[in-house]
Amino acid sequence: MHILLLGSGGREHALAWKIAASPLVTKLWCAPGNAGIAREAECVALDIADHAAVIDFCRANAVEFVVVGPETPLAAGIVDDLADAGIKAFGPSWQAALLEGSKGFTKALCTEFGIPTGAYGRFTKAADALAYVRQQGAPIVVKADGLAAGKGVVVAMTMTEAEAAIAMMFDGAFGTAGAEVVIEEISRRPRDQLLCAVRRRDRDSAGLGAGPQARVRPRPGGRTPAAWAPTRRRRS
């Protein structure tokens, strides 16, 4: 099987290492890759933001499967474009990727469907955001709405820090990712996180155990079952 991996970070290095170990793989490329990934795959100078170029590379090299690591191309719809071109890919559609690509979208979705989430506000003007934090007080969390390479969140412990974070984001520190700002209450409660992989044809199955769905695995560094969770909530 010919596989193309998109990305250049530690996440993609781990994926390359594991994919390369599969006996099904006859050729593995990574775009753009890095020096570490080059030990596992052939790195190619391909602009992964150029979806047409990615598709052309797949067709020219008989790529059968594409694995997408970074959030930015997922939010830009790379999986959708690959699917339209008849190329199989691992990753969410652009609509599903909005859960990662827009914090405001995710908060609004939680509110609409009754999913527990902290109190928040969404703002496109600095003056409105400042008025909100002054009303709520500190500590408080200030977030750039869009993708900011993991750097778009400030846990402000004082009003001075909150005001500085708002100014920084609206002044363009994160580009278009900070054009909208999400401000939410700080939470010190423990959280549950489930990471699930399902096949497209199984997504409408009824119940977690229905269909050949992937097993749920704990996040590295986490514990399962959670020590604080009531026994009746624990499932293997």
CSV table of C-alpha atoms in Angstrom, one decimal:
chain,number,residue,atom,x,y,z
A,1,MET,CA,0.0,0.0,0.0
A,2,HIS,CA,1.2,3.5,-0.9
A,3,ILE,CA,0.6,6.0,1.9
A,4,LEU,CA,1.0,9.7,2.2
A,5,LEU,CA,1.3,11.3,5.7
A,6,LEU,CA,0.7,15.1,6.0
A,7,GLY,CA,2.5,17.1,8.7
A,8,SER,CA,5.9,17.8,10.2
A,9,GLY,CA,5.6,17.6,14.0
A,10,GLY,CA,6.1,15.1,16.8
A,11,ARG,CA,2.6,13.8,16.3
A,12,GLU,CA,3.4,13.0,12.7
A,13,HIS,CA,6.7,11.4,13.7
A,14,ALA,CA,4.9,9.0,15.9
A,15,LEU,CA,2.4,8.2,13.1
A,16,ALA,CA,5.2,7.7,10.6
A,17,TRP,CA,7.0,5.3,13.0
A,18,LYS,CA,3.9,3.2,13.5
A,19,ILE,CA,2.7,3.3,9.9
A,20,ALA,CA,6.2,2.3,8.6
A,21,ALA,CA,6.1,-0.8,10.8
A,22,SER,CA,3.0,-2.2,9.0
A,23,PRO,CA,3.6,-5.1,6.7
A,24,LEU,CA,0.9,-3.6,4.4
A,25,VAL,CA,3.0,-0.6,3.6
A,26,THR,CA,5.2,-0.7,0.5
A,27,LYS,CA,5.9,3.0,0.3
A,28,LEU,CA,5.5,5.9,2.8
A,29,TRP,CA,5.9,9.5,2.0
A,30,CYS,CA,5.5,12.5,4.4
A,31,ALA,CA,4.9,16.1,3.4
A,32,PRO,CA,6.7,18.1,4.4
A,33,GLY,CA,8.1,15.9,7.2
A,34,ASN,CA,11.2,16.7,9.2
A,35,ALA,CA,14.7,15.2,9.9
A,36,GLY,CA,13.3,12.6,12.4
A,37,ILE,CA,10.5,11.5,10.1
A,38,ALA,CA,13.0,11.1,7.3
A,39,ARG,CA,14.2,8.0,9.1
A,40,GLU,CA,10.8,6.4,8.6
A,41,ALA,CA,9.5,7.9,5.4
A,42,GLU,CA,10.5,9.7,2.2
A,43,CYS,CA,10.0,13.4,2.9
A,44,VAL,CA,8.7,15.5,0.0
A,45,ALA,CA,8.6,19.3,-0.4
A,46,LEU,CA,4.8,19.5,-0.9
A,47,ASP,CA,2.7,22.5,0.3
A,48,ILE,CA,-0.1,20.7,2.2
A,49,ALA,CA,-2.1,23.9,2.1
A,50,ASP,CA,-2.3,23.5,-1.7
A,51,HIS,CA,-5.0,20.7,-1.9
A,52,ALA,CA,-4.7,20.5,-5.7
A,53,ALA,CA,-1.0,19.8,-5.4
A,54,VAL,CA,-1.6,17.1,-2.8
A,55,ILE,CA,-4.2,15.4,-5.0
A,56,ASP,CA,-1.8,15.6,-8.0
A,57,PHE,CA,1.0,14.0,-6.0
A,58,CYS,CA,-1.4,11.2,-4.9
A,59,ARG,CA,-2.4,10.5,-8.5
A,60,ALA,CA,1.1,10.7,-9.8
A,61,ASN,CA,2.4,8.2,-7.2
A,62,ALA,CA,-0.6,5.9,-6.9
A,63,VAL,CA,-1.2,6.9,-3.3
A,64,GLU,CA,-4.0,4.7,-1.8
A,65,PHE,CA,-4.4,6.3,1.6
A,66,VAL,CA,-3.6,9.7,3.1
A,67,VAL,CA,-3.2,10.3,6.9
A,68,VAL,CA,-3.7,13.9,7.9
A,69,GLY,CA,-2.0,15.0,11.2
A,70,PRO,CA,-2.3,18.8,11.6
A,71,GLU,CA,-5.5,20.6,12.4
A,72,THR,CA,-5.1,23.4,9.9
A,73,PRO,CA,-5.5,21.3,6.7
A,74,LEU,CA,-8.3,19.4,8.3
A,75,ALA,CA,-10.2,22.6,9.1
A,76,ALA,CA,-9.5,23.7,5.5
A,77,GLY,CA,-11.3,20.6,4.1
A,78,ILE,CA,-8.4,18.5,2.8
A,79,VAL,CA,-10.2,15.3,3.6
A,80,ASP,CA,-13.3,16.4,1.8
A,81,ASP,CA,-11.2,17.4,-1.3
A,82,LEU,CA,-9.4,14.1,-1.2
A,83,ALA,CA,-12.7,12.2,-1.0
A,84,ASP,CA,-14.1,14.2,-3.9
A,85,ALA,CA,-11.0,13.1,-5.9
A,86,GLY,CA,-11.6,9.4,-5.0
A,87,ILE,CA,-8.7,9.2,-2.6
A,88,LYS,CA,-9.2,7.6,0.8
A,89,ALA,CA,-8.0,9.6,3.9
A,90,PHE,CA,-8.0,9.3,7.6
A,91,GLY,CA,-9.3,12.5,9.3
A,92,PRO,CA,-12.5,14.4,9.9
A,93,SER,CA,-14.4,16.4,7.3
A,94,TRP,CA,-14.1,20.2,7.5
A,95,GLN,CA,-17.5,20.3,9.3
A,96,ALA,CA,-16.3,18.0,12.0
A,97,ALA,CA,-13.0,19.7,12.2
A,98,LEU,CA,-14.8,22.9,13.2
A,99,LEU,CA,-14.9,21.5,16.7
A,100,GLU,CA,-11.2,22.1,16.8
A,101,GLY,CA,-11.0,25.0,14.4
A,102,SER,CA,-13.4,27.3,16.2
A,103,LYS,CA,-13.7,27.4,20.0
A,104,GLY,CA,-16.8,29.6,19.6
A,105,PHE,CA,-18.5,27.1,17.4
A,106,THR,CA,-17.8,24.3,19.9
A,107,LYS,CA,-19.1,26.4,22.8
A,108,ALA,CA,-22.2,27.3,20.9
A,109,LEU,CA,-22.8,23.6,20.0
A,110,CYS,CA,-22.5,22.6,23.6
A,111,THR,CA,-25.0,25.3,24.6
A,112,GLU,CA,-27.5,24.3,21.9
A,113,PHE,CA,-27.5,20.6,22.7
A,114,GLY,CA,-27.2,20.8,26.5
A,115,ILE,CA,-23.6,19.6,26.8
A,116,PRO,CA,-22.1,20.8,30.1
A,117,THR,CA,-19.6,23.6,29.5
A,118,GLY,CA,-18.4,26.7,31.3
A,119,ALA,CA,-20.1,30.1,31.0
A,120,TYR,CA,-18.6,32.1,28.2
A,121,GLY,CA,-18.9,35.0,25.8
A,122,ARG,CA,-17.9,35.5,22.1
A,123,PHE,CA,-16.6,38.8,20.9
A,124,THR,CA,-15.4,40.5,17.7
A,125,LYS,CA,-14.7,43.9,19.3
A,126,ALA,CA,-12.1,44.5,22.0
A,127,ALA,CA,-14.3,47.0,23.9
A,128,ASP,CA,-17.0,44.4,24.3
A,129,ALA,CA,-14.6,41.8,25.5
A,130,LEU,CA,-13.0,44.2,28.0
A,131,ALA,CA,-16.5,45.1,29.4
A,132,TYR,CA,-17.3,41.4,29.8
A,133,VAL,CA,-14.1,40.5,31.7
A,134,ARG,CA,-14.5,43.5,34.0
A,135,GLN,CA,-18.0,42.3,34.8
A,136,GLN,CA,-16.9,38.7,35.4
A,137,GLY,CA,-13.6,39.3,37.1
A,138,ALA,CA,-10.5,37.2,37.3
A,139,PRO,CA,-9.3,34.5,37.1
A,140,ILE,CA,-10.7,34.0,33.6
A,141,VAL,CA,-9.7,32.3,30.4
A,142,VAL,CA,-9.2,34.3,27.2
A,143,LYS,CA,-9.0,32.3,23.9
A,144,ALA,CA,-8.4,33.1,20.3
A,145,ASP,CA,-11.3,31.5,18.4
A,146,GLY,CA,-9.3,29.9,15.6
A,147,LEU,CA,-6.3,27.7,15.3
A,148,ALA,CA,-3.2,29.3,16.8
A,149,ALA,CA,-0.7,26.4,16.9
A,150,GLY,CA,-1.5,25.6,20.6
A,151,LYS,CA,-0.7,29.2,21.7
A,152,GLY,CA,-4.0,30.9,21.6
A,153,VAL,CA,-5.2,30.4,25.2
A,154,VAL,CA,-4.3,32.7,28.1
A,155,VAL,CA,-5.3,31.7,31.7
A,156,ALA,CA,-5.5,35.2,33.1
A,157,MET,CA,-5.1,35.2,36.9
A,158,THR,CA,-5.6,39.0,37.2
A,159,MET,CA,-7.6,41.6,35.4
A,160,THR,CA,-4.3,43.1,34.1
A,161,GLU,CA,-3.4,39.8,32.4
A,162,ALA,CA,-6.9,39.4,31.0
A,163,GLU,CA,-6.9,42.9,29.5
A,164,ALA,CA,-3.4,42.4,28.0
A,165,ALA,CA,-4.5,39.1,26.5
A,166,ILE,CA,-7.5,40.7,24.8
A,167,ALA,CA,-5.4,43.5,23.5
A,168,MET,CA,-2.8,41.1,22.2
A,169,MET,CA,-5.4,39.0,20.3
A,170,PHE,CA,-7.2,41.9,18.7
A,171,ASP,CA,-3.9,43.5,17.8
A,172,GLY,CA,-3.3,40.6,15.5
A,173,ALA,CA,-0.9,38.4,17.5
A,174,PHE,CA,-2.6,35.3,16.0
A,175,GLY,CA,-3.7,36.7,12.7
A,176,THR,CA,-7.2,35.8,11.7
A,177,ALA,CA,-7.4,33.2,14.5
A,178,GLY,CA,-7.8,36.1,16.9
A,179,ALA,CA,-10.4,38.0,14.9
A,180,GLU,CA,-12.9,36.6,17.3
A,181,VAL,CA,-12.2,36.0,21.0
A,182,VAL,CA,-13.9,33.5,23.4
A,183,ILE,CA,-13.8,34.3,27.1
A,184,GLU,CA,-14.9,31.7,29.5
A,185,GLU,CA,-15.0,31.0,33.2
A,186,ILE,CA,-12.0,29.1,34.7
A,187,SER,CA,-12.7,25.5,35.6
A,188,ARG,CA,-10.8,23.6,38.2
A,189,ARG,CA,-13.0,20.5,37.9
A,190,PRO,CA,-11.7,17.2,36.5
A,191,ARG,CA,-12.7,16.4,32.9
A,192,ASP,CA,-13.5,13.2,31.0
A,193,GLN,CA,-12.1,12.9,27.5
A,194,LEU,CA,-12.9,10.2,25.0
A,195,LEU,CA,-10.9,9.8,21.8
A,196,CYS,CA,-12.8,7.6,19.3
A,197,ALA,CA,-12.1,6.5,15.8
A,198,VAL,CA,-15.1,5.2,13.8
A,199,ARG,CA,-15.6,4.3,10.1
A,200,ARG,CA,-17.9,6.6,8.2
A,201,ARG,CA,-20.4,3.8,7.6
A,202,ASP,CA,-20.6,3.1,11.3
A,203,ARG,CA,-21.2,6.6,12.5
A,204,ASP,CA,-25.0,6.2,12.5
A,205,SER,CA,-24.9,2.9,14.5
A,206,ALA,CA,-26.9,3.0,17.7
A,207,GLY,CA,-24.9,2.8,20.9
A,208,LEU,CA,-21.2,2.9,21.7
A,209,GLY,CA,-20.8,-0.8,21.2
A,210,ALA,CA,-22.7,-1.1,18.0
A,211,GLY,CA,-20.8,-2.0,14.9
A,212,PRO,CA,-17.0,-2.6,14.5
A,213,GLN,CA,-16.1,0.6,16.2
A,214,ALA,CA,-12.6,1.3,17.6
A,215,ARG,CA,-11.9,0.8,21.3
A,216,VAL,CA,-11.6,3.8,23.5
A,217,ARG,CA,-8.1,4.4,24.7
A,218,PRO,CA,-7.0,6.6,27.6
A,219,ARG,CA,-5.0,9.8,26.7
A,220,PRO,CA,-1.3,9.5,27.6
A,221,GLY,CA,-0.8,10.9,31.1
A,222,GLY,CA,-4.4,10.3,32.0
A,223,ARG,CA,-6.0,7.6,34.2
A,224,THR,CA,-8.8,5.2,33.6
A,225,PRO,CA,-11.0,4.6,35.3
A,226,ALA,CA,-10.8,8.1,36.9
A,227,ALA,CA,-10.3,7.9,40.6
A,228,TRP,CA,-12.9,10.6,41.3
A,229,ALA,CA,-15.7,9.0,39.1
A,230,PRO,CA,-18.5,7.1,40.9
A,231,THR,CA,-18.2,3.4,40.5
A,232,ARG,CA,-21.5,3.1,38.7
A,233,ARG,CA,-20.1,5.3,35.9
A,234,ARG,CA,-17.0,3.2,35.3
A,235,ARG,CA,-17.0,1.0,32.2
A,236,SER,CA,-14.2,-1.1,30.8
